[in-house]
């Protein structure tokens, strides 16, 4: 097989055309227990990371926001509170199981938002439309990250900003302990809670092959973003990247 047509699925090399199907299988499997697993794996810290992201978003009354790979809707719900009735917040995800779970979860909480199943590499929205685009824990699963970043740039209006919250490269002295937790403890949680150890082993592997903080900043700059900066959270376990379109 031509290596130019291969990409990472965790540590495994797979055909680019096959990655989306296999990632979909992961999230089909874990959708119903996704929030519980996030709380278990992070000790609840994911809620603080998302709150930090919202605080850096600049979203206010009347803002238009696109939540890419929005999953179960945590960010969409918080954005909707800030954007208010005059704002517009879209929840999107490529995975139907995740999107349906997120939409239903928001509806149960009285939050009615437009939702769209779509590929981040081919966003079905007009250019120069949104004030803020966010993607939380979704970029590493995308086959062509450069195309996805270019699409997010396209749909942002001048003056708008992109927020990428993602697992990143941890502080080196912590790496051995983090590796043990990632490859021994998290898959065990996955087996006990979701009966799916393999999906959470993929999670640990996908983090290791995701671009580090500086590489992702360079990718965002190559997509056209300016004033790109990042904030390390939990000693680099997670990083928030922010860039602007001018």
mmCIF file of C-alpha atoms in Angstrom:
data_model
loop_
_atom_site.group_PDB
_atom_site.id
_atom_site.type_symbol
_atom_site.label_atom_id
_atom_site.label_comp_id
_atom_site.label_asym_id
_atom_site.label_seq_id
_atom_site.Cartn_x
_atom_site.Cartn_y
_atom_site.Cartn_z
ATOM 1 C CA UNK A 1 0.000 0.000 0.000
ATOM 2 C CA UNK A 2 1.260 3.501 -0.831
ATOM 3 C CA UNK A 3 2.438 5.020 2.438
ATOM 4 C CA UNK A 4 1.269 8.419 1.211
ATOM 5 C CA UNK A 5 -2.280 7.140 1.690
ATOM 6 C CA UNK A 6 -1.722 5.929 5.245
ATOM 7 C CA UNK A 7 -2.292 7.635 8.561
ATOM 8 C CA UNK A 8 -2.225 6.897 12.281
ATOM 9 C CA UNK A 9 -4.947 5.035 14.126
ATOM 10 C CA UNK A 10 -3.250 5.076 17.482
ATOM 11 C CA UNK A 11 0.094 3.357 16.964
ATOM 12 C CA UNK A 12 -1.228 1.438 13.982
ATOM 13 C CA UNK A 13 -0.798 2.602 10.386
ATOM 14 C CA UNK A 14 -4.067 2.354 8.444
ATOM 15 C CA UNK A 15 -5.398 3.527 5.109
ATOM 16 C CA UNK A 16 -6.655 7.120 5.254
ATOM 17 C CA UNK A 17 -9.986 5.923 3.904
ATOM 18 C CA UNK A 18 -10.295 3.471 6.799
ATOM 19 C CA UNK A 19 -9.482 5.776 9.712
ATOM 20 C CA UNK A 20 -12.843 7.580 9.840
ATOM 21 C CA UNK A 21 -14.700 4.248 9.976
ATOM 22 C CA UNK A 22 -12.541 2.940 12.793
ATOM 23 C CA UNK A 23 -12.754 6.156 14.816
ATOM 24 C CA UNK A 24 -16.536 6.021 14.353
ATOM 25 C CA UNK A 25 -16.512 2.525 15.812
ATOM 26 C CA UNK A 26 -14.695 3.790 18.890
ATOM 27 C CA UNK A 27 -17.260 6.499 19.607
ATOM 28 C CA UNK A 28 -20.254 4.345 18.714
ATOM 29 C CA UNK A 29 -19.036 2.024 21.449
ATOM 30 C CA UNK A 30 -18.408 4.586 24.207
ATOM 31 C CA UNK A 31 -21.043 7.286 23.553
ATOM 32 C CA UNK A 32 -23.441 6.351 26.362
ATOM 33 C CA UNK A 33 -20.699 6.228 29.022
ATOM 34 C CA UNK A 34 -18.537 9.008 27.576
ATOM 35 C CA UNK A 35 -19.199 11.577 30.306
ATOM 36 C CA UNK A 36 -18.745 9.085 33.130
ATOM 37 C CA UNK A 37 -15.424 7.946 31.671
ATOM 38 C CA UNK A 38 -14.248 11.546 31.305
ATOM 39 C CA UNK A 39 -14.917 12.119 34.995
ATOM 40 C CA UNK A 40 -13.150 8.903 35.997
ATOM 41 C CA UNK A 41 -10.110 9.386 33.772
ATOM 42 C CA UNK A 42 -9.499 13.033 34.661
ATOM 43 C CA UNK A 43 -10.759 13.037 38.229
ATOM 44 C CA UNK A 44 -13.254 15.674 37.118
ATOM 45 C CA UNK A 45 -10.506 17.989 35.832
ATOM 46 C CA UNK A 46 -11.989 18.022 32.330
ATOM 47 C CA UNK A 47 -14.693 20.322 33.674
ATOM 48 C CA UNK A 48 -12.056 22.849 34.772
ATOM 49 C CA UNK A 49 -10.248 22.587 31.437
ATOM 50 C CA UNK A 50 -13.487 23.302 29.595
ATOM 51 C CA UNK A 51 -14.319 26.216 31.917
ATOM 52 C CA UNK A 52 -10.867 27.671 31.207
ATOM 53 C CA UNK A 53 -11.587 27.353 27.481
ATOM 54 C CA UNK A 54 -14.887 29.188 27.822
ATOM 55 C CA UNK A 55 -13.202 31.957 29.801
ATOM 56 C CA UNK A 56 -10.669 32.463 26.984
ATOM 57 C CA UNK A 57 -13.268 32.349 24.215
ATOM 58 C CA UNK A 58 -14.420 35.955 24.152
ATOM 59 C CA UNK A 59 -17.971 34.719 23.551
ATOM 60 C CA UNK A 60 -20.618 37.207 24.680
ATOM 61 C CA UNK A 61 -24.266 38.108 24.088
ATOM 62 C CA UNK A 62 -25.091 37.740 20.402
ATOM 63 C CA UNK A 63 -21.988 35.725 19.411
ATOM 64 C CA UNK A 64 -22.117 33.039 16.754
ATOM 65 C CA UNK A 65 -20.284 29.894 17.881
ATOM 66 C CA UNK A 66 -19.452 26.606 16.171
ATOM 67 C CA UNK A 67 -18.636 23.656 18.446
ATOM 68 C CA UNK A 68 -16.800 21.136 16.237
ATOM 69 C CA UNK A 69 -16.675 17.518 17.434
ATOM 70 C CA UNK A 70 -18.880 18.760 20.240
ATOM 71 C CA UNK A 71 -19.683 15.286 21.537
ATOM 72 C CA UNK A 72 -22.032 15.367 24.496
ATOM 73 C CA UNK A 73 -22.405 19.142 24.409
ATOM 74 C CA UNK A 74 -20.521 20.447 27.457
ATOM 75 C CA UNK A 75 -18.985 23.380 25.600
ATOM 76 C CA UNK A 76 -22.098 24.076 23.545
ATOM 77 C CA UNK A 77 -24.151 24.418 26.708
ATOM 78 C CA UNK A 78 -21.660 26.833 28.271
ATOM 79 C CA UNK A 79 -21.354 28.834 25.049
ATOM 80 C CA UNK A 80 -25.148 29.088 24.820
ATOM 81 C CA UNK A 81 -25.312 30.656 28.281
ATOM 82 C CA UNK A 82 -22.818 33.299 27.209
ATOM 83 C CA UNK A 83 -24.243 33.940 23.734
ATOM 84 C CA UNK A 84 -27.759 34.362 25.091
ATOM 85 C CA UNK A 85 -31.003 34.394 23.155
ATOM 86 C CA UNK A 86 -29.597 36.702 20.479
ATOM 87 C CA UNK A 87 -26.618 34.408 19.866
ATOM 88 C CA UNK A 88 -26.269 31.256 17.771
ATOM 89 C CA UNK A 89 -24.472 28.102 18.890
ATOM 90 C CA UNK A 90 -24.160 25.032 16.677
ATOM 91 C CA UNK A 91 -23.365 21.584 18.091
ATOM 92 C CA UNK A 92 -21.672 19.411 15.457
ATOM 93 C CA UNK A 93 -20.024 16.007 15.379
ATOM 94 C CA UNK A 94 -19.155 13.523 12.654
ATOM 95 C CA UNK A 95 -20.410 10.652 14.813
ATOM 96 C CA UNK A 96 -24.170 10.146 14.937
ATOM 97 C CA UNK A 97 -24.168 8.306 18.272
ATOM 98 C CA UNK A 98 -22.218 11.088 19.981
ATOM 99 C CA UNK A 99 -24.264 13.850 18.351
ATOM 100 C CA UNK A 100 -27.582 12.229 19.234
ATOM 101 C CA UNK A 101 -26.475 11.677 22.831
ATOM 102 C CA UNK A 102 -25.273 15.278 23.084
ATOM 103 C CA UNK A 103 -28.421 16.745 21.553
ATOM 104 C CA UNK A 104 -30.681 14.668 23.803
ATOM 105 C CA UNK A 105 -28.603 15.558 26.848
ATOM 106 C CA UNK A 106 -28.914 19.268 26.081
ATOM 107 C CA UNK A 107 -32.639 18.969 25.396
ATOM 108 C CA UNK A 108 -33.150 17.208 28.735
ATOM 109 C CA UNK A 109 -31.553 20.263 30.363
ATOM 110 C CA UNK A 110 -33.804 22.668 28.473
ATOM 111 C CA UNK A 111 -31.075 23.813 26.071
ATOM 112 C CA UNK A 112 -32.377 23.766 22.489
ATOM 113 C CA UNK A 113 -29.573 24.239 19.968
ATOM 114 C CA UNK A 114 -29.190 23.512 16.256
ATOM 115 C CA UNK A 115 -27.162 20.347 15.675
ATOM 116 C CA UNK A 116 -25.519 19.014 12.536
ATOM 117 C CA UNK A 117 -23.718 15.782 11.742
ATOM 118 C CA UNK A 118 -20.790 16.848 9.611
ATOM 119 C CA UNK A 119 -17.143 16.277 8.796
ATOM 120 C CA UNK A 120 -14.805 18.938 10.185
ATOM 121 C CA UNK A 121 -12.819 18.725 6.955
ATOM 122 C CA UNK A 122 -15.914 19.812 4.967
ATOM 123 C CA UNK A 123 -17.942 22.143 7.169
ATOM 124 C CA UNK A 124 -21.416 22.958 5.737
ATOM 125 C CA UNK A 125 -21.346 26.595 6.837
ATOM 126 C CA UNK A 126 -20.707 29.857 5.001
ATOM 127 C CA UNK A 127 -17.351 31.605 5.064
ATOM 128 C CA UNK A 128 -16.700 34.456 7.503
ATOM 129 C CA UNK A 129 -19.721 33.562 9.647
ATOM 130 C CA UNK A 130 -18.723 32.565 13.204
ATOM 131 C CA UNK A 131 -17.203 34.660 15.957
ATOM 132 C CA UNK A 132 -15.726 31.598 17.660
ATOM 133 C CA UNK A 133 -14.977 28.019 16.645
ATOM 134 C CA UNK A 134 -14.034 25.420 19.235
ATOM 135 C CA UNK A 135 -12.860 21.824 19.047
ATOM 136 C CA UNK A 136 -12.327 19.959 22.313
ATOM 137 C CA UNK A 137 -10.650 16.542 22.335
ATOM 138 C CA UNK A 138 -11.550 15.983 18.697
ATOM 139 C CA UNK A 139 -8.717 17.258 16.518
ATOM 140 C CA UNK A 140 -6.454 14.274 17.184
ATOM 141 C CA UNK A 141 -9.086 11.934 15.707
ATOM 142 C CA UNK A 142 -9.267 13.792 12.390
ATOM 143 C CA UNK A 143 -7.537 12.231 9.400
ATOM 144 C CA UNK A 144 -6.365 15.481 7.789
ATOM 145 C CA UNK A 145 -5.837 17.967 10.604
ATOM 146 C CA UNK A 146 -4.540 20.599 8.196
ATOM 147 C CA UNK A 147 -7.760 20.479 6.168
ATOM 148 C CA UNK A 148 -9.880 20.697 9.311
ATOM 149 C CA UNK A 149 -7.928 23.721 10.556
ATOM 150 C CA UNK A 150 -8.287 25.363 7.141
ATOM 151 C CA UNK A 151 -12.053 24.833 7.246
ATOM 152 C CA UNK A 152 -12.296 26.296 10.737
ATOM 153 C CA UNK A 153 -10.343 29.301 9.516
ATOM 154 C CA UNK A 154 -12.675 29.681 6.535
ATOM 155 C CA UNK A 155 -15.896 29.796 8.550
ATOM 156 C CA UNK A 156 -14.548 32.310 11.075
ATOM 157 C CA UNK A 157 -15.236 35.976 10.468
ATOM 158 C CA UNK A 158 -12.317 38.434 10.551
ATOM 159 C CA UNK A 159 -11.617 39.062 14.232
ATOM 160 C CA UNK A 160 -12.892 35.607 15.173
ATOM 161 C CA UNK A 161 -10.940 33.016 17.111
ATOM 162 C CA UNK A 162 -10.315 29.282 17.160
ATOM 163 C CA UNK A 163 -9.955 27.337 20.414
ATOM 164 C CA UNK A 164 -8.377 23.881 20.327
ATOM 165 C CA UNK A 165 -8.535 22.001 23.625
ATOM 166 C CA UNK A 166 -6.657 18.736 23.279
ATOM 167 C CA UNK A 167 -4.471 16.206 25.024
ATOM 168 C CA UNK A 168 -0.850 17.163 24.471
ATOM 169 C CA UNK A 169 2.698 16.314 25.541
ATOM 170 C CA UNK A 170 3.165 16.126 29.274
ATOM 171 C CA UNK A 171 6.068 17.587 31.274
ATOM 172 C CA UNK A 172 8.915 15.118 30.727
ATOM 173 C CA UNK A 173 9.636 14.229 34.385
ATOM 174 C CA UNK A 174 5.999 13.163 34.701
ATOM 175 C CA UNK A 175 6.022 11.048 31.529
ATOM 176 C CA UNK A 176 6.775 7.608 33.078
ATOM 177 C CA UNK A 177 3.942 7.911 35.591
ATOM 178 C CA UNK A 178 1.605 9.302 32.936
ATOM 179 C CA UNK A 179 2.476 6.427 30.589
ATOM 180 C CA UNK A 180 1.663 3.886 33.297
ATOM 181 C CA UNK A 181 -1.675 5.565 33.975
ATOM 182 C CA UNK A 182 -2.504 5.869 30.269
ATOM 183 C CA UNK A 183 -1.650 2.324 29.201
ATOM 184 C CA UNK A 184 -2.458 0.336 32.342
ATOM 185 C CA UNK A 185 -5.149 2.187 34.299
ATOM 186 C CA UNK A 186 -7.293 3.912 31.651
ATOM 187 C CA UNK A 187 -7.878 0.756 29.535
ATOM 188 C CA UNK A 188 -8.853 -1.039 32.735
ATOM 189 C CA UNK A 189 -11.416 1.685 33.473
ATOM 190 C CA UNK A 190 -12.665 1.257 29.911
ATOM 191 C CA UNK A 191 -13.138 -2.459 30.362
ATOM 192 C CA UNK A 192 -14.947 -2.102 33.694
ATOM 193 C CA UNK A 193 -17.239 0.793 32.709
ATOM 194 C CA UNK A 194 -17.874 0.341 28.984
ATOM 195 C CA UNK A 195 -16.759 -3.268 28.387
ATOM 196 C CA UNK A 196 -14.407 -1.797 25.780
ATOM 197 C CA UNK A 197 -10.728 -1.833 26.672
ATOM 198 C CA UNK A 198 -9.594 -1.417 23.052
ATOM 199 C CA UNK A 199 -11.214 1.980 22.567
ATOM 200 C CA UNK A 200 -9.452 3.402 25.593
ATOM 201 C CA UNK A 201 -6.156 1.879 24.560
ATOM 202 C CA UNK A 202 -6.661 3.720 21.271
ATOM 203 C CA UNK A 203 -7.229 6.908 23.295
ATOM 204 C CA UNK A 204 -3.832 6.550 24.979
ATOM 205 C CA UNK A 205 -2.105 5.780 21.694
ATOM 206 C CA UNK A 206 -3.792 8.616 19.793
ATOM 207 C CA UNK A 207 -2.494 11.112 22.351
ATOM 208 C CA UNK A 208 1.092 9.941 21.800
ATOM 209 C CA UNK A 209 0.966 10.461 18.018
ATOM 210 C CA UNK A 210 -0.835 13.819 18.196
ATOM 211 C CA UNK A 211 1.336 16.881 17.438
ATOM 212 C CA UNK A 212 3.012 18.478 20.439
ATOM 213 C CA UNK A 213 2.286 22.026 21.572
ATOM 214 C CA UNK A 214 4.763 23.797 19.287
ATOM 215 C CA UNK A 215 3.940 21.654 16.260
ATOM 216 C CA UNK A 216 0.214 22.337 16.601
ATOM 217 C CA UNK A 217 0.887 26.045 16.970
ATOM 218 C CA UNK A 218 2.859 25.944 13.707
ATOM 219 C CA UNK A 219 0.020 24.041 11.997
ATOM 220 C CA UNK A 220 -2.473 26.700 13.059
ATOM 221 C CA UNK A 221 -0.196 29.425 11.742
ATOM 222 C CA UNK A 222 0.138 27.561 8.439
ATOM 223 C CA UNK A 223 -3.677 27.504 8.227
ATOM 224 C CA UNK A 224 -3.665 31.306 8.464
ATOM 225 C CA UNK A 225 -4.210 31.947 12.157
ATOM 226 C CA UNK A 226 -2.332 34.773 13.851
ATOM 227 C CA UNK A 227 -1.361 35.541 17.438
ATOM 228 C CA UNK A 228 -1.416 31.802 18.114
ATOM 229 C CA UNK A 229 -0.672 30.918 21.718
ATOM 230 C CA UNK A 230 -1.157 27.944 23.960
ATOM 231 C CA UNK A 231 -1.777 27.315 27.631
ATOM 232 C CA UNK A 232 -0.497 24.130 29.247
ATOM 233 C CA UNK A 233 -2.972 22.629 31.701
ATOM 234 C CA UNK A 234 -2.148 19.896 34.220
ATOM 235 C CA UNK A 235 1.560 20.074 33.330
ATOM 236 C CA UNK A 236 0.882 19.600 29.634
ATOM 237 C CA UNK A 237 -1.489 16.653 29.908
ATOM 238 C CA UNK A 238 -3.839 19.013 28.069
ATOM 239 C CA UNK A 239 -3.174 22.228 26.181
ATOM 240 C CA UNK A 240 -5.495 24.965 24.990
ATOM 241 C CA UNK A 241 -4.399 26.586 21.723
ATOM 242 C CA UNK A 242 -5.971 29.872 20.650
ATOM 243 C CA UNK A 243 -5.534 31.650 17.338
ATOM 244 C CA UNK A 244 -7.200 34.578 15.593
ATOM 245 C CA UNK A 245 -8.323 35.325 12.048
ATOM 246 C CA UNK A 246 -7.661 38.913 10.993
#
